[in-house]
Structures are given as structure tokens and as C-alpha cells.
XYZ file of C-alpha atoms in Angstrom:
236
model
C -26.031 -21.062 23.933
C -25.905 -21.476 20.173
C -23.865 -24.205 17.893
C -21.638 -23.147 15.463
C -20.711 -26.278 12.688
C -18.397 -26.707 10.294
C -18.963 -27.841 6.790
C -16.879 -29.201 4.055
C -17.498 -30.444 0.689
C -14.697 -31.001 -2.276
C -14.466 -28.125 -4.292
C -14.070 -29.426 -7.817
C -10.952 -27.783 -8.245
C -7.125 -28.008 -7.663
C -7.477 -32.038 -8.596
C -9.941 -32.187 -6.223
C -7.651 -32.863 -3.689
C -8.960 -29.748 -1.320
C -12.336 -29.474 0.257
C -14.278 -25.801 0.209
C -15.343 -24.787 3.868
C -17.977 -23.229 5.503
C -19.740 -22.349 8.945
C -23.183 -22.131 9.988
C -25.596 -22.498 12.852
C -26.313 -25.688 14.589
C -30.271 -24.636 13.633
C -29.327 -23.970 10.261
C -30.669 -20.624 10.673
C -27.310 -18.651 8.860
C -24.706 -19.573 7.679
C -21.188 -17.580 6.160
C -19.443 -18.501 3.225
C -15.699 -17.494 2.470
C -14.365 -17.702 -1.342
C -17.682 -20.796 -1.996
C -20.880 -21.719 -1.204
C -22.341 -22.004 1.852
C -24.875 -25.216 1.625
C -24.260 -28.911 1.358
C -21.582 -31.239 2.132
C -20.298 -32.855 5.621
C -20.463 -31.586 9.147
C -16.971 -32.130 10.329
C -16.723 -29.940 13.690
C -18.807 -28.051 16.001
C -18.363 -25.877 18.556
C -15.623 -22.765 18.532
C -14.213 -22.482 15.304
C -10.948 -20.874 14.724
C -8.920 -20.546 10.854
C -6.048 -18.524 9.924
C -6.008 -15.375 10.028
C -5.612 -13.191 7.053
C -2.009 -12.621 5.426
C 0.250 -10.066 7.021
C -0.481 -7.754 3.778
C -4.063 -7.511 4.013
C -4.503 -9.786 1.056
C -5.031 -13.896 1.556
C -8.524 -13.235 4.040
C -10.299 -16.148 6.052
C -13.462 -16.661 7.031
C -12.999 -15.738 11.037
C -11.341 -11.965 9.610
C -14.167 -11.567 6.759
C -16.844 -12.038 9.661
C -14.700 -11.509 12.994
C -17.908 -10.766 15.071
C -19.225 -14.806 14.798
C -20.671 -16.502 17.345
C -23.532 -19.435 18.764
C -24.978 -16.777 20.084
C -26.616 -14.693 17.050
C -30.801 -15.421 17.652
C -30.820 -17.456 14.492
C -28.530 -19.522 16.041
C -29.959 -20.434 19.385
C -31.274 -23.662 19.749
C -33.260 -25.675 21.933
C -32.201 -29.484 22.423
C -33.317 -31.472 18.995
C -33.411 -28.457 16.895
C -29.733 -28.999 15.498
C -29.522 -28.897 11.904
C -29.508 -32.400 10.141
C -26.641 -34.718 9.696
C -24.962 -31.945 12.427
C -21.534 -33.534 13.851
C -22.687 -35.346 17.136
C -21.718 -33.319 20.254
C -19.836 -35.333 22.643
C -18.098 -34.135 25.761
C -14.519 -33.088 25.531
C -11.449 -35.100 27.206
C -9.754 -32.645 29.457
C -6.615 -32.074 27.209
C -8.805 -31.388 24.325
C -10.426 -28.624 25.919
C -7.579 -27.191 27.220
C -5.750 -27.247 23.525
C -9.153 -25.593 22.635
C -8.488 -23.063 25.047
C -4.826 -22.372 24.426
C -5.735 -22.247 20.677
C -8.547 -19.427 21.788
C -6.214 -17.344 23.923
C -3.344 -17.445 21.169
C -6.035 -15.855 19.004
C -7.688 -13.563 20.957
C -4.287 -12.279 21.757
C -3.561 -11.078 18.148
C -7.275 -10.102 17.538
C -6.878 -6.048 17.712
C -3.573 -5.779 15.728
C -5.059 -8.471 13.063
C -7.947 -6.041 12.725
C -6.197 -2.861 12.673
C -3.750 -4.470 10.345
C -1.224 -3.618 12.849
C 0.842 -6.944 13.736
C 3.947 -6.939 11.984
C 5.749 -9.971 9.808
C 7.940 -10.928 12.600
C 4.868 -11.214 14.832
C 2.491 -13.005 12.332
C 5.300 -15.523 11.990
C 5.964 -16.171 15.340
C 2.337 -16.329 15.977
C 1.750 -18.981 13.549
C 4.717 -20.974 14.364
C 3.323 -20.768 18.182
C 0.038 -22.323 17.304
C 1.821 -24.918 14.494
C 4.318 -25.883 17.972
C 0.979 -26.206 19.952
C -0.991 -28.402 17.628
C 2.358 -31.037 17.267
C 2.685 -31.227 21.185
C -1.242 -31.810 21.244
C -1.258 -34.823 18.783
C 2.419 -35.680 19.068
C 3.145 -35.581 22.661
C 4.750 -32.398 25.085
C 8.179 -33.542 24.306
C 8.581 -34.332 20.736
C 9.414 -30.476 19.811
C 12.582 -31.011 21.639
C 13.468 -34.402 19.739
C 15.334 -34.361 16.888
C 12.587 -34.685 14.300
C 10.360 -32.482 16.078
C 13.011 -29.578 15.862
C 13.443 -30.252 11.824
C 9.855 -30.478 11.621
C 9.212 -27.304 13.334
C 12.602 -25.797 11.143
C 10.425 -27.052 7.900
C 7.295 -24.808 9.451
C 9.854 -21.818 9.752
C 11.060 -22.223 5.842
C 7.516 -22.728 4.866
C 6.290 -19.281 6.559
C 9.530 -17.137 5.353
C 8.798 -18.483 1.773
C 5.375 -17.731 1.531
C 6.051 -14.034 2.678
C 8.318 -13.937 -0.078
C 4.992 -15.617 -2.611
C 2.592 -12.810 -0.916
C 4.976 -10.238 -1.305
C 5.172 -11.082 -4.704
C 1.619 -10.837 -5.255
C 0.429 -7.431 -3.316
C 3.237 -5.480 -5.301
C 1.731 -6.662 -8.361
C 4.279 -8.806 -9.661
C 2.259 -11.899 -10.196
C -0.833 -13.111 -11.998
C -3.710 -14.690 -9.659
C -2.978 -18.234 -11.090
C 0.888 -18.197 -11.002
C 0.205 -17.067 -7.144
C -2.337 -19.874 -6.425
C -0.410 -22.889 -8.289
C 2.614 -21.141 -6.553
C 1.207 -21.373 -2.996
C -0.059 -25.075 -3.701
C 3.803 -25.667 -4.956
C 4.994 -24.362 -1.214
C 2.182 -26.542 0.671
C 3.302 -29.493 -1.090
C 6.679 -29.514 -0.620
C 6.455 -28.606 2.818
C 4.189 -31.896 3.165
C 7.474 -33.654 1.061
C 9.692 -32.486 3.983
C 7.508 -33.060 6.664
C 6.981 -36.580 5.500
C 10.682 -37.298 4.989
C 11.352 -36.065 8.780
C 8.264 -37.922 10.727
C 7.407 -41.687 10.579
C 4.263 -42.473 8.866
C 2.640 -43.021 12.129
C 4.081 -39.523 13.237
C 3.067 -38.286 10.518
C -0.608 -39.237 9.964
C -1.532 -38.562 13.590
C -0.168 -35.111 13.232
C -1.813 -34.180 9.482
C -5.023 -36.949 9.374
C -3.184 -38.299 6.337
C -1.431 -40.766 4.913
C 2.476 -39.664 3.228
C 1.751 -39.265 -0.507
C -1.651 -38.106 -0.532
C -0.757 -34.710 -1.497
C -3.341 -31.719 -0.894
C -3.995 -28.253 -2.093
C -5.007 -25.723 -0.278
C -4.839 -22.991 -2.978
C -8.537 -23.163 -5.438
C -7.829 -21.338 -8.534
C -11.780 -20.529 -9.216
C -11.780 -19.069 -5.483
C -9.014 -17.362 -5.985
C -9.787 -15.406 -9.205
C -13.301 -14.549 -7.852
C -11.842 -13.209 -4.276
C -8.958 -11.339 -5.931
C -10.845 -10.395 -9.727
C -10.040 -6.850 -9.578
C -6.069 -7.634 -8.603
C -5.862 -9.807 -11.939
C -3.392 -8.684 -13.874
């Protein structure tokens, strides 16, 4: 069975607050970049590897659509013990609830697998998908029951606003109605207010436990260099 790791290193854009991803074997042996490069930087996980997919229009692409036939188990990517690539995440075995939020995560994908690929699954469904799997990952780190509490229902209300507005953005966008940067500082506008909300509903212990950081340290997910190469011939 083969290792798939993921990499991160800062991309040098969007005030360096946002880190440029990639996956490769555990051997080292390939590796698939997505909007960057694909070499250097900081193991961070290993293991099944699972992103968003792309937008509901066909446009905003990630790496698990781009190459939606990845696995360990490619012959570049099989291993024998030792032969991990250097400064690979160290594999350690997974607490039970892990695993199964690993395996919920997997089965909420695999689910919406055929429709993502045929371009198929409709708004409605893409949203409810991603709110299901935003609702999984704050019961996971949160606790079962803090969706029903009162913070957990604004939080997950904050997710909901977050999701209809950025329809609206990508909307925008495909019908030609908006320049690749105005899109990219537009989306990085959305993802930082929704971190403004989320930080004004959750307590700073809530709230680093569910994000990995601390209220204030504002990220960007949008990288204006990526996103003029990936969507060059859209530029208006």
C-alpha cells in the first residue's frame, strides 16, 4: 500500500498569509501540483487526502477534481518500510474517532463523486454538501453536541451566509462580469469576514480548536498569481 503526503509551503502572495499545497508519494516518486509548484516546503499530512471539490459552475477546480483518479497505490508510489520520502510527516496510528471522522469525511465524498464529475450536482446540493462536511468537522473538534448550542447554530448560520454569498461571487465571475483580481481579492474579502463572524460567535478556545488559529490572524485563501495563471484565458 502506497503513502500519499501532503505538502505546504507559503506562497509569497496574498500577504503571505496563505500557504500553496501540494500532494505526492510517500517515495517521492510523483507528485501533482494544483495552481503552484509541486517541490519543497513541509509535510503536514499523510494518508487519504480529501479538498474541496470544484465550484458548482465548473470554474474554482481543486486538486482531488484536476486528478480525481489519485491514489498510494500508483507503482511510483509503493513503498517498502524506510523508503518514505524525507522529512515525510511521521505515521502514527489513528485514535478510533479520528478514523472514523476520516471515514465519514470519505463516504460524504465518494457520495457526490459521479455528479461532481459529470458536473451534474446542483447548487442546492453542493451547498448542502458542504455545509454537511463543515457540521461534521465542528462536532469532530468541538464535541457531538455543540451544533445544537446556541453558538454552534450561529456558527453553522455564518457557514450558510458564507456559501450563498460566494455563489453570488462565482456567479459573478463565470458570466463574465468580473476581472480575475476583483474575483480573487473578492473571495479573500468573504473568507475574512466569515472568520470576523465566526470569531465574534466562538470563544477563543472554541475557536482555535476548531480553525488551528488564533482570532485575528486573518488568512487568505484566494492567491492572485494562481489565480491569473489557472483562469488566463477568462481575464477580461
Amino acid at each position: 500500500m502506497g503513502t500519499l503526503i501532503g505538502w505546504k509551503y507559503p506562497t509569497g502572495a496574498a500577504l503571505n498569509l496563505a500557504d500553496h499545497t501540494y500532494v505526492s508519494c510517500g517515495t517521492g516518486g510523483q507528485a501533482w501540483s494544483c495552481w503552484g509548484g509541486k517541490t519543497g516546503g513541509a509535510a503536514f499530512v499523510q494518508g487519504r487526502t480529501y479538498g474541496r471539490p470544484r465550484g458548482v459552475l465548473g470554474l474554482c477546480k481543486a486538486p482531488f477534481h484536476k486528478h480525481s483518479t489519485i491514489t498510494g497505490d500508483l507503482p511510483e508510489c509503493l513503498s517498502m518500510p524506510g523508503e518514505l520520502r524525507e522529512s515525510a510527516v511521521e505515521s502514527e496510528e489513528e485514535a478510533p474517532e479520528v478514523q472514523t471522522y476520516i471515514e465519514t469525511v470519505a463516504s460524504l465524498y465518494d457520495a457526490v463523486r459521479e455528479p461532481l464529475l459529470a458536473e451534474a450536482l446542483s447548487v442546492a446540493d453542493g451547498k448542502r454538501f458542504q455545509m454537511t462536511l463543515f457540521s461534521w468537522m465542528v462536532q469532530f473538534k468541538l464535541g457531538p453536541d455543540f451544533t445544537d448550542s446556541t453558538p454552534g447554530s450561529l456558527l453553522l448560520s455564518t457557514r450558510s451566509d458564507l456559501e450563498d454569498a460566494r455563489f453570488v461571487l462565482e456567479t459573478q465571475f463565470a458570466r463574465e462580469k468580473m476581472p480575475v483580481d476583483e474575483f480573487t481579492s473578492s473571495y479573500n474579502a468573504l473568507i475574512q469576514e466569515f472568520q470576523r463572524r465566526a470569531a465574534n460567535v466562538l470563544d477563543e478556545s472554541s475557536y482555535e480548536r476548531l480553525f488551528e488559529l488564533t482570532p485575528g490572524d486573518w488568512v487568505a485563501l484566494g492567491d492572485p498569481d494562481a489565480s491569473r495563471a489557472a483562469y488566463v484565458v477568462l481575464d477580461r
